[in-house]
Every structure is written in structure tokens, then in C-alpha cells.
Coordinates of C-alpha atoms and ligand atoms in Angstrom, one line a residue:
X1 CA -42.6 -10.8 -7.0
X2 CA -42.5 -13.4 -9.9
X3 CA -45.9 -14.2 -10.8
X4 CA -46.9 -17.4 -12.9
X5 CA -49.8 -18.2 -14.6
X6 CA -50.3 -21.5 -15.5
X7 CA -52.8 -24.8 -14.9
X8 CA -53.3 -25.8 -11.5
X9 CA -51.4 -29.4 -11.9
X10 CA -48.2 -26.9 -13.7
X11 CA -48.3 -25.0 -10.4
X12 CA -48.3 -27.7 -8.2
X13 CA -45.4 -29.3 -10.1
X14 CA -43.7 -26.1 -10.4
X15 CA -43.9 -25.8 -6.4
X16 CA -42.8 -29.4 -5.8
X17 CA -39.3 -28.5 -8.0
X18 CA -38.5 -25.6 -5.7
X19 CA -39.0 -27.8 -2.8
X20 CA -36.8 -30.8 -4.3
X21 CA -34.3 -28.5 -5.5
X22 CA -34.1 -27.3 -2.2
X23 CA -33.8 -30.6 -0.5
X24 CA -31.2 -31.5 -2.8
X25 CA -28.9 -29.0 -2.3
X26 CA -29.8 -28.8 1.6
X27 CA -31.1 -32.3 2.7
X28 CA -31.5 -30.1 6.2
X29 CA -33.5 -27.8 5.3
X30 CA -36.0 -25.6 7.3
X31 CA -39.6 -26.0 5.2
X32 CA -43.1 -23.8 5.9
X33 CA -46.0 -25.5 5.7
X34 CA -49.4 -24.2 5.1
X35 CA -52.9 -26.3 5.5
X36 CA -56.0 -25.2 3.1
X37 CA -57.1 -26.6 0.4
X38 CA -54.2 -24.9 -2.1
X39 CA -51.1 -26.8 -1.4
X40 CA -53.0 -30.1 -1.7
X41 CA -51.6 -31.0 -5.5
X42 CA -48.5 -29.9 -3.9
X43 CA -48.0 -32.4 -1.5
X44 CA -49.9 -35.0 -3.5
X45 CA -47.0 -34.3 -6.3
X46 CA -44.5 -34.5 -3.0
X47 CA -45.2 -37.6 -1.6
X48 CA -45.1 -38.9 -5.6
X49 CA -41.7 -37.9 -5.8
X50 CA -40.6 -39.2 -2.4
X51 CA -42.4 -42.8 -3.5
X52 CA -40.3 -42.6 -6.5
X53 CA -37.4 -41.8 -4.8
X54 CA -36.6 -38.6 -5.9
X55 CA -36.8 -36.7 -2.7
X56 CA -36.5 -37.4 1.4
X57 CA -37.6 -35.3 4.0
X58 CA -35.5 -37.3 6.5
X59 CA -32.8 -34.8 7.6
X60 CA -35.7 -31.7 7.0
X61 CA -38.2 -30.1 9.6
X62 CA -41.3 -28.0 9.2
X63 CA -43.2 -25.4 10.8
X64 CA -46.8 -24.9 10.2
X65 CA -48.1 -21.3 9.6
X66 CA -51.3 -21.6 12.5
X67 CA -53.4 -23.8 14.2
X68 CA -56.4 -23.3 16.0
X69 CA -57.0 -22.7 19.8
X70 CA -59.3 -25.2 21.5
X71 CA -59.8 -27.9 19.5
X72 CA -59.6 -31.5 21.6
X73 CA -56.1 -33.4 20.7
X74 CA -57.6 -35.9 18.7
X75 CA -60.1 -33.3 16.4
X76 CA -59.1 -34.4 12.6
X77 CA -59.1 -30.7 11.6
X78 CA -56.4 -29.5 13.9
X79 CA -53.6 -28.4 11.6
X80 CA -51.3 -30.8 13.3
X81 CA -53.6 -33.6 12.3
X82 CA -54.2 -32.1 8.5
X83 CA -50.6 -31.9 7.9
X84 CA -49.8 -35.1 9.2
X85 CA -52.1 -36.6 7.1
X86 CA -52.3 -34.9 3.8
X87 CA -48.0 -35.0 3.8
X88 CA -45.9 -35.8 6.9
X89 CA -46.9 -39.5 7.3
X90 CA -46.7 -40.0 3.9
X91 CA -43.2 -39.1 3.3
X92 CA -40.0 -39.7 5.8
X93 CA -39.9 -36.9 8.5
X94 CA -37.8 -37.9 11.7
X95 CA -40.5 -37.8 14.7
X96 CA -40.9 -34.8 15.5
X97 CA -39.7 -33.1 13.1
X98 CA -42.8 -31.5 11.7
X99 CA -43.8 -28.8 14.3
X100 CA -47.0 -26.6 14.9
X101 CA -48.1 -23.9 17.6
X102 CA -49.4 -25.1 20.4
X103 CA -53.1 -24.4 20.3
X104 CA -53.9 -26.4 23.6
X105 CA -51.3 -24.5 25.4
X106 CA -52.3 -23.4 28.9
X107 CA -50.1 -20.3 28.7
X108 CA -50.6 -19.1 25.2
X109 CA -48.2 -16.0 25.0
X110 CA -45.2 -18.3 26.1
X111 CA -46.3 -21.1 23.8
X112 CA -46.2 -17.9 20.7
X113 CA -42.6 -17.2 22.0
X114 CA -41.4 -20.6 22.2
X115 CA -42.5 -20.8 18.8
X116 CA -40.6 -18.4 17.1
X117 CA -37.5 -19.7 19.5
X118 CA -38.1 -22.6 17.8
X119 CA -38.0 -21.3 14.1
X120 CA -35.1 -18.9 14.9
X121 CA -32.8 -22.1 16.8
X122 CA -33.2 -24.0 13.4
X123 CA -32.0 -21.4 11.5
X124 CA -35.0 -20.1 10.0
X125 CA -37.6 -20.8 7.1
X126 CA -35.7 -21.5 3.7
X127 CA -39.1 -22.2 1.6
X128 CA -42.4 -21.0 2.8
X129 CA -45.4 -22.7 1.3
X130 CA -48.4 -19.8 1.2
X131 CA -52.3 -19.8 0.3
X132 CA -54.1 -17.0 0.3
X133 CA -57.6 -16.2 2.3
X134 CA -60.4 -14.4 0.4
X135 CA -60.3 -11.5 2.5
X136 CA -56.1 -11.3 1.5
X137 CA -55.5 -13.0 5.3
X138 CA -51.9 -14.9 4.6
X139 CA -51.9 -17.7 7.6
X140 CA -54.1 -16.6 10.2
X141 CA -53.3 -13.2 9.7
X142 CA -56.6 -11.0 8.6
X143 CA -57.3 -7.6 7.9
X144 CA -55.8 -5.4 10.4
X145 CA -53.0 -7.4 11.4
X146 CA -49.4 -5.4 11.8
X147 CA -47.3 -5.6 8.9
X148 CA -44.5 -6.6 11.6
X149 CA -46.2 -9.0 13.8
X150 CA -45.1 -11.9 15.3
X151 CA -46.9 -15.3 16.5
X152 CA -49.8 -14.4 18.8
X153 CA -52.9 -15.4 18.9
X154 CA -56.0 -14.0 16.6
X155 CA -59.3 -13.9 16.5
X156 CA -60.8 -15.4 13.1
X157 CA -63.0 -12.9 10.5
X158 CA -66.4 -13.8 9.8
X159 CA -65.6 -14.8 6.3
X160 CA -62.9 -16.9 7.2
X161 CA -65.0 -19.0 9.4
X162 CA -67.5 -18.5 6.8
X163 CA -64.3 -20.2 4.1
X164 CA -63.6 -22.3 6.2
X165 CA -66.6 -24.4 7.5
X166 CA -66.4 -27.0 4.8
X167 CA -63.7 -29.2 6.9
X168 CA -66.4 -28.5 9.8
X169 CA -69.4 -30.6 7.9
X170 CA -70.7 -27.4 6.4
X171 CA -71.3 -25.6 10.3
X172 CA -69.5 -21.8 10.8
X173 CA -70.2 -22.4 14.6
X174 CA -67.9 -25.3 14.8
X175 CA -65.2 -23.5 13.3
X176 CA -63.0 -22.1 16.7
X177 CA -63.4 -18.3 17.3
X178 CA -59.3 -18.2 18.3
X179 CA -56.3 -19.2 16.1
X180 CA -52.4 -18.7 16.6
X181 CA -50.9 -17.9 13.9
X182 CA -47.3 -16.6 12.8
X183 CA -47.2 -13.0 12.2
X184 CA -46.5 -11.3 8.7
X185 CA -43.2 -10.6 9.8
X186 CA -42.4 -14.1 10.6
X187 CA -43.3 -14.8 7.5
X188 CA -41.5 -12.4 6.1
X189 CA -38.3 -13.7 7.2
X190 CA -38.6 -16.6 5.1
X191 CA -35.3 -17.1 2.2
X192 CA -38.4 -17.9 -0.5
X193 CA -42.0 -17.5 -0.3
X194 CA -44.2 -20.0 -2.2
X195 CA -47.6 -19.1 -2.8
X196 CA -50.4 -21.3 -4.4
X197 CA -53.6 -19.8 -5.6
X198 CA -56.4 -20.9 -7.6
X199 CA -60.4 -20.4 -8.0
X200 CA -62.4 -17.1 -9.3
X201 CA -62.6 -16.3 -5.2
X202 CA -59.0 -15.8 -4.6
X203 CA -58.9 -13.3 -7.7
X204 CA -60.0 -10.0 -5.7
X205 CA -57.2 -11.1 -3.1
X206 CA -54.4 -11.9 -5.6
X207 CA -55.1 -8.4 -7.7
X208 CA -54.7 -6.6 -4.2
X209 CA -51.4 -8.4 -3.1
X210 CA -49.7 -8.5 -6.7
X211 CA -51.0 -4.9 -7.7
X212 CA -52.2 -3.3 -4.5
X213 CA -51.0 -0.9 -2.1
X214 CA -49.2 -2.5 1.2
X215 CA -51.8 -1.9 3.7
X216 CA -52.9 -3.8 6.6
X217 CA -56.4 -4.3 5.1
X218 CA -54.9 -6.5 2.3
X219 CA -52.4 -8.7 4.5
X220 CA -51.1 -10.7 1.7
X221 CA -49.8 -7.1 -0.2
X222 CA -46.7 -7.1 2.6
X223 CA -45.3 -9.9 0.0
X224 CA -44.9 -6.7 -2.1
X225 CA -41.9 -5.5 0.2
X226 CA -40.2 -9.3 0.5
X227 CA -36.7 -9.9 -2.0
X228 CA -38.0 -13.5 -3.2
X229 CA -41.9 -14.5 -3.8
X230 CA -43.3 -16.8 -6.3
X231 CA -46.9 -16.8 -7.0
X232 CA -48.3 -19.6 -8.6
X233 CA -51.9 -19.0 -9.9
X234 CA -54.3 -20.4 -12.4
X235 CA -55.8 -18.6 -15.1
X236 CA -59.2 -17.7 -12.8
X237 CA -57.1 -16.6 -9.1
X238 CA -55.3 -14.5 -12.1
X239 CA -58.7 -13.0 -13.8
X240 CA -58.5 -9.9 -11.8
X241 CA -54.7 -8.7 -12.4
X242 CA -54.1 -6.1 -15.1
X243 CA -50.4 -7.1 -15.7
X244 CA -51.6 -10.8 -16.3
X245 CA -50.1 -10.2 -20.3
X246 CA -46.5 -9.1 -19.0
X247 CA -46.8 -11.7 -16.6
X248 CA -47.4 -14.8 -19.5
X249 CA -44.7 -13.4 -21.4
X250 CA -42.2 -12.5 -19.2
X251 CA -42.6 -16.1 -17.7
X252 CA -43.1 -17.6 -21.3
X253 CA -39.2 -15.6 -22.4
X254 CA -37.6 -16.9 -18.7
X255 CA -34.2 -18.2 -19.2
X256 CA -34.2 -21.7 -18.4
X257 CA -31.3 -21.5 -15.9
X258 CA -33.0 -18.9 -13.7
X259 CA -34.9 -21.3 -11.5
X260 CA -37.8 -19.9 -9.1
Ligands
GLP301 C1 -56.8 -20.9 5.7 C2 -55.4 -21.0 6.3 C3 -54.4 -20.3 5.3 C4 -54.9 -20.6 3.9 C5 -56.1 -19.9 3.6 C6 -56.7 -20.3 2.3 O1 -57.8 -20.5 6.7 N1 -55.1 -20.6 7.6 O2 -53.1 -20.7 5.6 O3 -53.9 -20.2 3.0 O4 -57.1 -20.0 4.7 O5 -57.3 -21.6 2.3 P1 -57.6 -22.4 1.0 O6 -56.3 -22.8 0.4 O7 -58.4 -23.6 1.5 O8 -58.4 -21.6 0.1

């Protein structure tokens, strides 16, 4: 795990290189998209570069981590509808080409399958794009969840709806009970994970996934066992992690050719 300590706009900048450098050498390439409020400099640095010319989704597709269950087709807050906004509309995706679980899916084990049909026909994820919950939940993926599980649907923590009530005006009840999410082990599978944290909050989470045992009860610490992660975090997401010196000098001494 390659951990990197830096200002919030150096992470998001950091994150956007991985994805153009991907996009150049693979214009076809199989992104993973998270919503929250961490990858927003991301894809605000994203659809600067694609203004500017420097990158194009057009030959890419994407696969969002979740979505929630229940929510009418034209609620702003479905993921669908985040993502859409906050990147794919603003950059050159084919139609279509962005995809999500289906959270208004009558038959909600087959849409889970037909997800991960999906992923596997296009070959996979090549970059995964990653926040982290409070609790350590990576997607919709709390406490508890199987270190091998695939996309099913879950039932959301407390905290989470707790986290997460700002993009529902402030109200916990609004936020749906229900998500489907992709399991850790779809996740896993992704070529390079791409995780953005920042905030004093995320700081428990990030010292139990960087420095943690791999247990269920911190979801995020399966990243432990996966060949290729990149953590990007600010100084505060970092504050709890006792290695936070040989991480600033082992990424201040990185040969410049080594890349993410
Ligand atoms: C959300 C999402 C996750 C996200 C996490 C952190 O509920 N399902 O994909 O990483 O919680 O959110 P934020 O980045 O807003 O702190």
C-alpha cells in the first residue's frame, strides 16, 4: 500500500494523473467510480483537463461502486444522478457508457448478478476510485461485510445514514435503509485502487485500514491484502497513522519514473 500525504488539491491532482495516464495508454479503459464528497477535486481537476484537451473519456466506461434501493428515478441524490452531474456530463462519455446497479430493480439478486456480468464482459476495473466511510465501510460495504463478497444488496449503519444526511437537507430518515453495493471482493479485483481521504473524521478509519489488522470490522483494512493501492490523504485523514514519518519520506525520496 503506497500511502501519500499531501494537500487536498496535491491529491486530487495526483489522482487525476493516474487516470490520464491511464487513458492515454488505454483510451478504452474500464474506470471505478465512487460518489461522496472525496473524489469531488478529482473530477473537478478531470473535467479541467478534458476542457483543456488533455484527456477524453470517449472510448472509456465506468462502473459506480453502489447506489441506493428505492429512491424515485428522478431523486438528484441517486448515485446515477450524482455521477452524472458532478463528471459524466461534463466530460465525453459515449451514452451509456457510465453504468450503475440498478437500485429500482424489481428482481434485485439478478440485477447484483447482471452487474458483475457486466464488469467481468468489459474486462474488468483498471482504476478504482475509493473513499472511505467513518466506520472504515469502502462502497457500501460496512462492518461485517465478507472480505469476499460480491454485489448484493446491504442494509446501511446508523452512522452512515447518520454521514450521510447532508445530501438529504440535513434528515437521517430520508436517507434509504437499503443500498447495493459491490462487494470487497469486487473491489478487490480492480488492476489499481485509488483512494481519496481527507478530514480529522476519516483519521480513526485510515489508521485501521493502513495499520490495522484485516478484519471484517474495519472493511477498508482488506486493501491491506490487494498488490496495487494508493492512498491519497491530507495531513488531518493522516493524523492518526504512526508510520506517517516513513510515509513523507519515502514518498518525498520516490524516483520520479515510478509512477503511482
Ligand atoms: C459513502 C459512499 C462511499 C464513500 C463514503 C465516504 O456513503 N457510499 O463510496 O466513499 O461514504 O463519503 P465521503 O467521501 O462523502 O466522506
Amino acid at each position: 500500500m503506497e500511502v501519500v500525504i499531501t494537500t487536498p488539491a496535491e491529491c486530487a491532482r495526483l489522482a487525476a494523473d493516474a487516470v490520464e495516464r491511464l487513458l492515454r495508454d488505454k483510451p478504452d479503459a474500464v474506470l471505478g467510480l465512487a460518489t461522496g464528497s472525496s473524489p469531488l477535486a478529482l473530477y473537478e481537476e478531470l473535467v479541467r483537463r478534458h476542457e483543456a484537451g488533455r484527456v477524453s473519456f470517449a472510448r472509456a466506461r465506468a462502473f459506480l461502486l453502489d447506489e441506493y434501493v428505492g429512491l424515485p428515478a428522478d431523486h438528484p441524490e441517486r448515485y446515477a444522478a450524482v455521477i452524472d452531474r458532478e463528471l459524466a456530463s461534463r466530460v465525453d462519455f459515449a451514452p451509456g457508457a457510465v453504468r450503475a446497479p440498478d437500485g429500482a430493480a424489481a428482481d434485485i439478486p439478478a440485477a447484483c448478478a447482471a452487474y458483475e456480468a457486466e464488469i467481468r464482459a468489459a474486462g474488468g476495473v483498471d482504476l478504482q476510485v475509493l473513499g472511505i466511510g467513518t466506520d472504515g465501510h469502502l462502497a457500501f460495504n460496512e462492518p461485517g461485510s465478507s472480505l469476499a463478497s460480491r454485489t448484493r444488496i446491504k442494509t446501511l449503519a446508523e452512522q452512515t445514514r447518520l454521514d450521510n444526511a447532508r445530501f438529504f437537507g440535513g434528515d437521517a430518515e430520508a436517507v434509504p435503509r437499503h443500498v447495493l453495493t459491490q462487494g470487497l471482493g469486487t473491489i478487490m479485483e480492480a488492476r489499481h485502487l485509488v483512494l481519496l481521504a481527507s478530514g480529522r473524521a476519516k483519521a480513526e478509519a485510515v489508521h485501521r485500514m493502513v495499520e490495522g489488522a484485516v478484519s471484517a470490522m474495519w472493511p477498508a483494512s482488506v486493501l491491506q491484502l490487494h498488490p496495487h493501492v494508493t492512498v491519497l490523504l491530507d495531513d488531518a485523514a493522516a493524523g492518526r497513522l504512526q508510520l506517517a514519518d516513513h510515509f513523507r519520506e519515502t514518498w518525498s525520496r520516490k524516483p520520479e519514473w515510478q509512477g503511482l
